[in-house]
Amino acid sequence: MWIQTFTSVQVQEIHQRLHRRKALIIDYAELEQLCEDVNIRSRCKNEHGSVADAIQVAADYFVTLKKPTWVQDHQQSLDTAFITALSYLRLSNYVIDCENPAIWYLISQSQDRKLVENVFFAALTESHVSLDTSEHRARHRGRLPLTHLGVDNHRWAARLRMFVDESYERCCLTAPGYVWQEHEQAVREYHQQAHARLKQSLASGFFN
């Protein structure tokens, strides 16, 4: 038995719910193929001989859907990918409130599924989300139990819409300006520290 995944109709519902009247027309055939790709990967066994768990599938949705091949707008595809991943986790009974803009900073430019997966896991377990990507790539975690989405009956649309709204309301996309200003200051300080460490390494002949 493999983990349940979203259908292309459900992802389309998330896209429409999130963007409302601003939602651009999607290439449904392309979206259907992308969803099927995620579905197939969710069935493939990993090196431990087990299929994907919810957080791996959520990370796969994010990395797969953020490519603007199914809707011709990068920001819409990115936002939909993010909310799709968070909604998938909520429907799997793993609630991640991603108010911290550092999460967005780390994953929005990344094509690394393992990095995205570990950042989501850090947020889920309320661990410190470091701006250093190497920390997240090196992180190991236990598997999550498989859960059932519960969106395959006549009430799925109402449940899905509710979790899409909750995911959007409790993520950094709706954070007030001062939260983003603090985040940008933290990013600047992180880059300054990294630059200072590099200069110190060069001065000490570390790379010689």
PDB file of C-alpha atoms in Angstrom:
ATOM      1  CA  MET A   1       0.000   0.000   0.000  1.00  0.00           C
ATOM      2  CA  TRP A   2       1.339   3.441  -0.917  1.00  0.00           C
ATOM      3  CA  ILE A   3       0.596   6.877   0.440  1.00  0.00           C
ATOM      4  CA  GLN A   4      -2.375   8.765  -0.996  1.00  0.00           C
ATOM      5  CA  THR A   5      -1.575  11.770  -3.188  1.00  0.00           C
ATOM      6  CA  PHE A   6      -3.519  14.698  -4.642  1.00  0.00           C
ATOM      7  CA  THR A   7      -5.266  14.425  -7.974  1.00  0.00           C
ATOM      8  CA  SER A   8      -4.771  17.148 -10.574  1.00  0.00           C
ATOM      9  CA  VAL A   9      -8.375  18.271  -9.894  1.00  0.00           C
ATOM     10  CA  GLN A  10      -7.502  18.811  -6.234  1.00  0.00           C
ATOM     11  CA  VAL A  11      -4.355  20.796  -7.071  1.00  0.00           C
ATOM     12  CA  GLN A  12      -6.413  22.894  -9.492  1.00  0.00           C
ATOM     13  CA  GLU A  13      -8.889  23.507  -6.658  1.00  0.00           C
ATOM     14  CA  ILE A  14      -6.025  24.678  -4.412  1.00  0.00           C
ATOM     15  CA  HIS A  15      -4.753  27.007  -7.142  1.00  0.00           C
ATOM     16  CA  GLN A  16      -8.191  28.542  -7.706  1.00  0.00           C
ATOM     17  CA  ARG A  17      -8.861  28.829  -3.971  1.00  0.00           C
ATOM     18  CA  LEU A  18      -5.551  30.541  -3.311  1.00  0.00           C
ATOM     19  CA  HIS A  19      -5.478  33.039  -6.172  1.00  0.00           C
ATOM     20  CA  ARG A  20      -9.251  33.492  -6.639  1.00  0.00           C
ATOM     21  CA  ARG A  21      -9.980  35.979  -9.432  1.00  0.00           C
ATOM     22  CA  LYS A  22      -6.277  36.530 -10.122  1.00  0.00           C
ATOM     23  CA  ALA A  23      -5.717  32.835 -10.913  1.00  0.00           C
ATOM     24  CA  LEU A  24      -4.339  32.422 -14.424  1.00  0.00           C
ATOM     25  CA  ILE A  25      -5.567  29.715 -16.770  1.00  0.00           C
ATOM     26  CA  ILE A  26      -3.612  26.519 -16.279  1.00  0.00           C
ATOM     27  CA  ASP A  27      -2.337  23.923 -18.718  1.00  0.00           C
ATOM     28  CA  TYR A  28      -4.405  21.066 -17.332  1.00  0.00           C
ATOM     29  CA  ALA A  29      -2.604  18.348 -19.326  1.00  0.00           C
ATOM     30  CA  GLU A  30       0.741  19.520 -17.944  1.00  0.00           C
ATOM     31  CA  LEU A  31      -0.627  19.701 -14.389  1.00  0.00           C
ATOM     32  CA  GLU A  32      -2.051  16.207 -14.736  1.00  0.00           C
ATOM     33  CA  GLN A  33       1.359  14.899 -15.806  1.00  0.00           C
ATOM     34  CA  LEU A  34       3.144  16.642 -12.928  1.00  0.00           C
ATOM     35  CA  CYS A  35       0.693  15.204 -10.395  1.00  0.00           C
ATOM     36  CA  GLU A  36       1.131  11.749 -11.885  1.00  0.00           C
ATOM     37  CA  ASP A  37       4.920  12.130 -11.639  1.00  0.00           C
ATOM     38  CA  VAL A  38       4.597  12.893  -7.911  1.00  0.00           C
ATOM     39  CA  ASN A  39       2.198   9.983  -7.509  1.00  0.00           C
ATOM     40  CA  ILE A  40       4.620   7.564  -9.187  1.00  0.00           C
ATOM     41  CA  ARG A  41       7.569   8.777  -7.098  1.00  0.00           C
ATOM     42  CA  SER A  42       5.492   8.335  -3.932  1.00  0.00           C
ATOM     43  CA  ARG A  43       5.266   4.603  -4.719  1.00  0.00           C
ATOM     44  CA  CYS A  44       8.969   4.082  -5.375  1.00  0.00           C
ATOM     45  CA  LYS A  45      10.840   2.479  -2.516  1.00  0.00           C
ATOM     46  CA  ASN A  46      13.825   4.316  -1.045  1.00  0.00           C
ATOM     47  CA  GLU A  47      17.153   2.875   0.058  1.00  0.00           C
ATOM     48  CA  HIS A  48      15.488   1.618   3.247  1.00  0.00           C
ATOM     49  CA  GLY A  49      12.884  -0.351   1.293  1.00  0.00           C
ATOM     50  CA  SER A  50       9.912   1.825   2.262  1.00  0.00           C
ATOM     51  CA  VAL A  51       7.692   4.199   0.282  1.00  0.00           C
ATOM     52  CA  ALA A  52       7.529   7.943   0.832  1.00  0.00           C
ATOM     53  CA  ASP A  53       5.889   9.469   3.882  1.00  0.00           C
ATOM     54  CA  ALA A  54       3.781  12.651   3.969  1.00  0.00           C
ATOM     55  CA  ILE A  55       6.654  15.098   4.383  1.00  0.00           C
ATOM     56  CA  GLN A  56       8.547  13.627   1.419  1.00  0.00           C
ATOM     57  CA  VAL A  57       5.466  13.865  -0.791  1.00  0.00           C
ATOM     58  CA  ALA A  58       4.828  17.463   0.354  1.00  0.00           C
ATOM     59  CA  ALA A  59       8.419  18.413  -0.511  1.00  0.00           C
ATOM     60  CA  ASP A  60       8.019  16.707  -3.896  1.00  0.00           C
ATOM     61  CA  TYR A  61       4.840  18.708  -4.597  1.00  0.00           C
ATOM     62  CA  PHE A  62       6.653  21.929  -3.756  1.00  0.00           C
ATOM     63  CA  VAL A  63       9.666  21.275  -5.991  1.00  0.00           C
ATOM     64  CA  THR A  64       7.540  19.891  -8.847  1.00  0.00           C
ATOM     65  CA  LEU A  65       4.781  22.518  -8.918  1.00  0.00           C
ATOM     66  CA  LYS A  66       6.950  25.610  -8.467  1.00  0.00           C
ATOM     67  CA  LYS A  67       8.158  25.277 -12.059  1.00  0.00           C
ATOM     68  CA  PRO A  68       5.945  27.595 -14.162  1.00  0.00           C
ATOM     69  CA  THR A  69       5.213  25.017 -16.857  1.00  0.00           C
ATOM     70  CA  TRP A  70       1.573  24.464 -15.930  1.00  0.00           C
ATOM     71  CA  VAL A  71       0.698  28.128 -15.291  1.00  0.00           C
ATOM     72  CA  GLN A  72       2.636  30.871 -17.018  1.00  0.00           C
ATOM     73  CA  ASP A  73       3.506  32.922 -13.962  1.00  0.00           C
ATOM     74  CA  HIS A  74       6.417  32.077 -11.679  1.00  0.00           C
ATOM     75  CA  GLN A  75       4.964  33.714  -8.570  1.00  0.00           C
ATOM     76  CA  GLN A  76       1.604  31.963  -8.916  1.00  0.00           C
ATOM     77  CA  SER A  77       3.236  28.577  -9.438  1.00  0.00           C
ATOM     78  CA  LEU A  78       5.565  29.188  -6.473  1.00  0.00           C
ATOM     79  CA  ASP A  79       2.764  30.278  -4.132  1.00  0.00           C
ATOM     80  CA  THR A  80       0.511  27.410  -5.216  1.00  0.00           C
ATOM     81  CA  ALA A  81       3.359  24.921  -4.745  1.00  0.00           C
ATOM     82  CA  PHE A  82       3.948  26.202  -1.203  1.00  0.00           C
ATOM     83  CA  ILE A  83       0.294  26.105  -0.159  1.00  0.00           C
ATOM     84  CA  THR A  84      -0.198  22.720  -1.849  1.00  0.00           C
ATOM     85  CA  ALA A  85       2.641  21.262   0.226  1.00  0.00           C
ATOM     86  CA  LEU A  86       1.331  22.776   3.481  1.00  0.00           C
ATOM     87  CA  SER A  87      -2.253  21.720   2.726  1.00  0.00           C
ATOM     88  CA  TYR A  88      -1.078  18.184   1.963  1.00  0.00           C
ATOM     89  CA  LEU A  89       0.617  18.004   5.355  1.00  0.00           C
ATOM     90  CA  ARG A  90      -2.443  19.399   7.159  1.00  0.00           C
ATOM     91  CA  LEU A  91      -4.693  16.856   5.483  1.00  0.00           C
ATOM     92  CA  SER A  92      -2.193  14.197   6.603  1.00  0.00           C
ATOM     93  CA  ASN A  93      -2.578  15.483  10.205  1.00  0.00           C
ATOM     94  CA  TYR A  94       0.835  17.165  10.272  1.00  0.00           C
ATOM     95  CA  VAL A  95       0.220  20.844  10.940  1.00  0.00           C
ATOM     96  CA  ILE A  96       3.054  23.150   9.910  1.00  0.00           C
ATOM     97  CA  ASP A  97       2.595  26.866  10.495  1.00  0.00           C
ATOM     98  CA  CYS A  98       5.279  28.451   8.330  1.00  0.00           C
ATOM     99  CA  GLU A  99       5.148  32.025   9.620  1.00  0.00           C
ATOM    100  CA  ASN A 100       8.944  32.159   9.703  1.00  0.00           C
ATOM    101  CA  PRO A 101      10.168  33.814   6.455  1.00  0.00           C
ATOM    102  CA  ALA A 102      13.435  31.868   6.820  1.00  0.00           C
ATOM    103  CA  ILE A 103      11.516  28.817   5.609  1.00  0.00           C
ATOM    104  CA  TRP A 104      10.534  30.679   2.442  1.00  0.00           C
ATOM    105  CA  TYR A 105      14.093  31.980   2.030  1.00  0.00           C
ATOM    106  CA  LEU A 106      15.540  28.465   2.198  1.00  0.00           C
ATOM    107  CA  ILE A 107      13.131  26.617  -0.071  1.00  0.00           C
ATOM    108  CA  SER A 108      11.877  29.144  -2.631  1.00  0.00           C
ATOM    109  CA  GLN A 109      15.106  29.020  -4.669  1.00  0.00           C
ATOM    110  CA  SER A 110      15.886  25.359  -4.026  1.00  0.00           C
ATOM    111  CA  GLN A 111      15.416  22.383  -6.352  1.00  0.00           C
ATOM    112  CA  ASP A 112      16.770  20.044  -3.658  1.00  0.00           C
ATOM    113  CA  ARG A 113      13.878  17.864  -2.417  1.00  0.00           C
ATOM    114  CA  LYS A 114      15.924  16.655   0.561  1.00  0.00           C
ATOM    115  CA  LEU A 115      16.578  20.232   1.680  1.00  0.00           C
ATOM    116  CA  VAL A 116      12.900  21.175   1.373  1.00  0.00           C
ATOM    117  CA  GLU A 117      11.893  18.014   3.215  1.00  0.00           C
ATOM    118  CA  ASN A 118      14.286  18.726   6.111  1.00  0.00           C
ATOM    119  CA  VAL A 119      13.232  22.375   6.382  1.00  0.00           C
ATOM    120  CA  PHE A 120       9.578  21.283   6.589  1.00  0.00           C
ATOM    121  CA  PHE A 121      10.530  18.679   9.186  1.00  0.00           C
ATOM    122  CA  ALA A 122      12.374  21.294  11.262  1.00  0.00           C
ATOM    123  CA  ALA A 123       9.263  23.494  11.150  1.00  0.00           C
ATOM    124  CA  LEU A 124       7.031  20.535  12.046  1.00  0.00           C
ATOM    125  CA  THR A 125       9.109  19.628  15.090  1.00  0.00           C
ATOM    126  CA  GLU A 126       9.531  23.309  15.997  1.00  0.00           C
ATOM    127  CA  SER A 127      13.297  22.973  15.691  1.00  0.00           C
ATOM    128  CA  HIS A 128      15.501  25.973  14.908  1.00  0.00           C
ATOM    129  CA  VAL A 129      15.382  26.803  11.195  1.00  0.00           C
ATOM    130  CA  SER A 130      18.924  27.840  10.335  1.00  0.00           C
ATOM    131  CA  LEU A 131      19.729  30.001   7.309  1.00  0.00           C
ATOM    132  CA  ASP A 132      22.650  27.657   6.654  1.00  0.00           C
ATOM    133  CA  THR A 133      21.410  25.171   4.037  1.00  0.00           C
ATOM    134  CA  SER A 134      24.199  22.688   4.816  1.00  0.00           C
ATOM    135  CA  GLU A 135      22.714  22.131   8.279  1.00  0.00           C
ATOM    136  CA  HIS A 136      19.394  21.065   6.766  1.00  0.00           C
ATOM    137  CA  ARG A 137      20.954  18.861   4.098  1.00  0.00           C
ATOM    138  CA  ALA A 138      22.903  16.982   6.772  1.00  0.00           C
ATOM    139  CA  ARG A 139      19.920  16.513   9.065  1.00  0.00           C
ATOM    140  CA  HIS A 140      18.527  13.019   9.570  1.00  0.00           C
ATOM    141  CA  ARG A 141      15.002  12.258  10.691  1.00  0.00           C
ATOM    142  CA  GLY A 142      12.725   9.346  11.484  1.00  0.00           C
ATOM    143  CA  ARG A 143       9.893   8.369   9.187  1.00  0.00           C
ATOM    144  CA  LEU A 144       6.409   9.726   9.753  1.00  0.00           C
ATOM    145  CA  PRO A 145       3.556   7.201  10.001  1.00  0.00           C
ATOM    146  CA  LEU A 146       1.472   6.922   6.830  1.00  0.00           C
ATOM    147  CA  THR A 147      -1.861   8.715   7.073  1.00  0.00           C
ATOM    148  CA  HIS A 148      -4.991   8.965   4.935  1.00  0.00           C
ATOM    149  CA  LEU A 149      -5.861  12.321   3.376  1.00  0.00           C
ATOM    150  CA  GLY A 150      -9.602  11.902   3.723  1.00  0.00           C
ATOM    151  CA  VAL A 151     -10.378  13.898   0.570  1.00  0.00           C
ATOM    152  CA  ASP A 152     -11.796  11.092  -1.545  1.00  0.00           C
ATOM    153  CA  ASN A 153     -15.467  11.423  -0.608  1.00  0.00           C
ATOM    154  CA  HIS A 154     -18.209  13.913  -1.499  1.00  0.00           C
ATOM    155  CA  ARG A 155     -17.005  16.342   1.190  1.00  0.00           C
ATOM    156  CA  TRP A 156     -13.402  16.534   0.003  1.00  0.00           C
ATOM    157  CA  ALA A 157     -13.768  19.977  -1.602  1.00  0.00           C
ATOM    158  CA  ALA A 158     -14.953  21.600   1.648  1.00  0.00           C
ATOM    159  CA  ARG A 159     -12.148  19.998   3.697  1.00  0.00           C
ATOM    160  CA  LEU A 160      -9.547  20.884   1.091  1.00  0.00           C
ATOM    161  CA  ARG A 161     -10.677  24.523   0.924  1.00  0.00           C
ATOM    162  CA  MET A 162     -10.617  24.780   4.711  1.00  0.00           C
ATOM    163  CA  PHE A 163      -7.027  23.512   4.902  1.00  0.00           C
ATOM    164  CA  VAL A 164      -5.904  25.700   2.004  1.00  0.00           C
ATOM    165  CA  ASP A 165      -7.269  28.754   3.841  1.00  0.00           C
ATOM    166  CA  GLU A 166      -5.598  27.702   7.095  1.00  0.00           C
ATOM    167  CA  SER A 167      -2.274  27.041   5.369  1.00  0.00           C
ATOM    168  CA  TYR A 168      -2.344  30.463   3.711  1.00  0.00           C
ATOM    169  CA  GLU A 169      -3.385  32.323   6.861  1.00  0.00           C
ATOM    170  CA  ARG A 170      -0.636  30.695   8.948  1.00  0.00           C
ATOM    171  CA  CYS A 171       2.341  31.028   6.636  1.00  0.00           C
ATOM    172  CA  CYS A 172       4.859  33.779   5.964  1.00  0.00           C
ATOM    173  CA  LEU A 173       3.032  34.905   2.799  1.00  0.00           C
ATOM    174  CA  THR A 174       0.594  36.783   5.052  1.00  0.00           C
ATOM    175  CA  ALA A 175       3.178  37.981   7.606  1.00  0.00           C
ATOM    176  CA  PRO A 176       3.183  41.729   8.419  1.00  0.00           C
ATOM    177  CA  GLY A 177       5.925  43.965   7.055  1.00  0.00           C
ATOM    178  CA  TYR A 178       7.973  44.113  10.249  1.00  0.00           C
ATOM    179  CA  VAL A 179       8.386  40.320  10.222  1.00  0.00           C
ATOM    180  CA  TRP A 180       9.888  40.497   6.738  1.00  0.00           C
ATOM    181  CA  GLN A 181      12.117  43.424   7.758  1.00  0.00           C
ATOM    182  CA  GLU A 182      13.480  41.412  10.681  1.00  0.00           C
ATOM    183  CA  HIS A 183      14.021  38.445   8.370  1.00  0.00           C
ATOM    184  CA  GLU A 184      15.863  40.559   5.802  1.00  0.00           C
ATOM    185  CA  GLN A 185      18.088  41.937   8.574  1.00  0.00           C
ATOM    186  CA  ALA A 186      18.834  38.365   9.714  1.00  0.00           C
ATOM    187  CA  VAL A 187      19.713  37.388   6.130  1.00  0.00           C
ATOM    188  CA  ARG A 188      22.043  40.403   5.792  1.00  0.00           C
ATOM    189  CA  GLU A 189      23.772  39.527   9.064  1.00  0.00           C
ATOM    190  CA  TYR A 190      24.113  35.895   7.988  1.00  0.00           C
ATOM    191  CA  HIS A 191      25.754  36.899   4.695  1.00  0.00           C
ATOM    192  CA  GLN A 192      28.059  39.383   6.476  1.00  0.00           C
ATOM    193  CA  GLN A 193      29.175  36.668   8.898  1.00  0.00           C
ATOM    194  CA  ALA A 194      29.730  34.206   6.033  1.00  0.00           C
ATOM    195  CA  HIS A 195      31.770  36.834   4.156  1.00  0.00           C
ATOM    196  CA  ALA A 196      33.840  37.574   7.270  1.00  0.00           C
ATOM    197  CA  ARG A 197      34.533  33.854   7.737  1.00  0.00           C
ATOM    198  CA  LEU A 198      35.619  33.576   4.099  1.00  0.00           C
ATOM    199  CA  LYS A 199      37.988  36.564   4.419  1.00  0.00           C
ATOM    200  CA  GLN A 200      39.452  35.102   7.595  1.00  0.00           C
ATOM    201  CA  SER A 201      40.008  31.749   5.865  1.00  0.00           C
ATOM    202  CA  LEU A 202      41.727  33.455   2.917  1.00  0.00           C
ATOM    203  CA  ALA A 203      43.915  35.538   5.238  1.00  0.00           C
ATOM    204  CA  SER A 204      45.000  32.466   7.174  1.00  0.00           C
ATOM    205  CA  GLY A 205      45.902  30.626   3.954  1.00  0.00           C
ATOM    206  CA  PHE A 206      43.217  27.994   4.429  1.00  0.00           C
ATOM    207  CA  PHE A 207      42.717  27.594   0.658  1.00  0.00           C
ATOM    208  CA  ASN A 208      46.457  27.525  -0.183  1.00  0.00           C
TER     209      ASN A 208
END
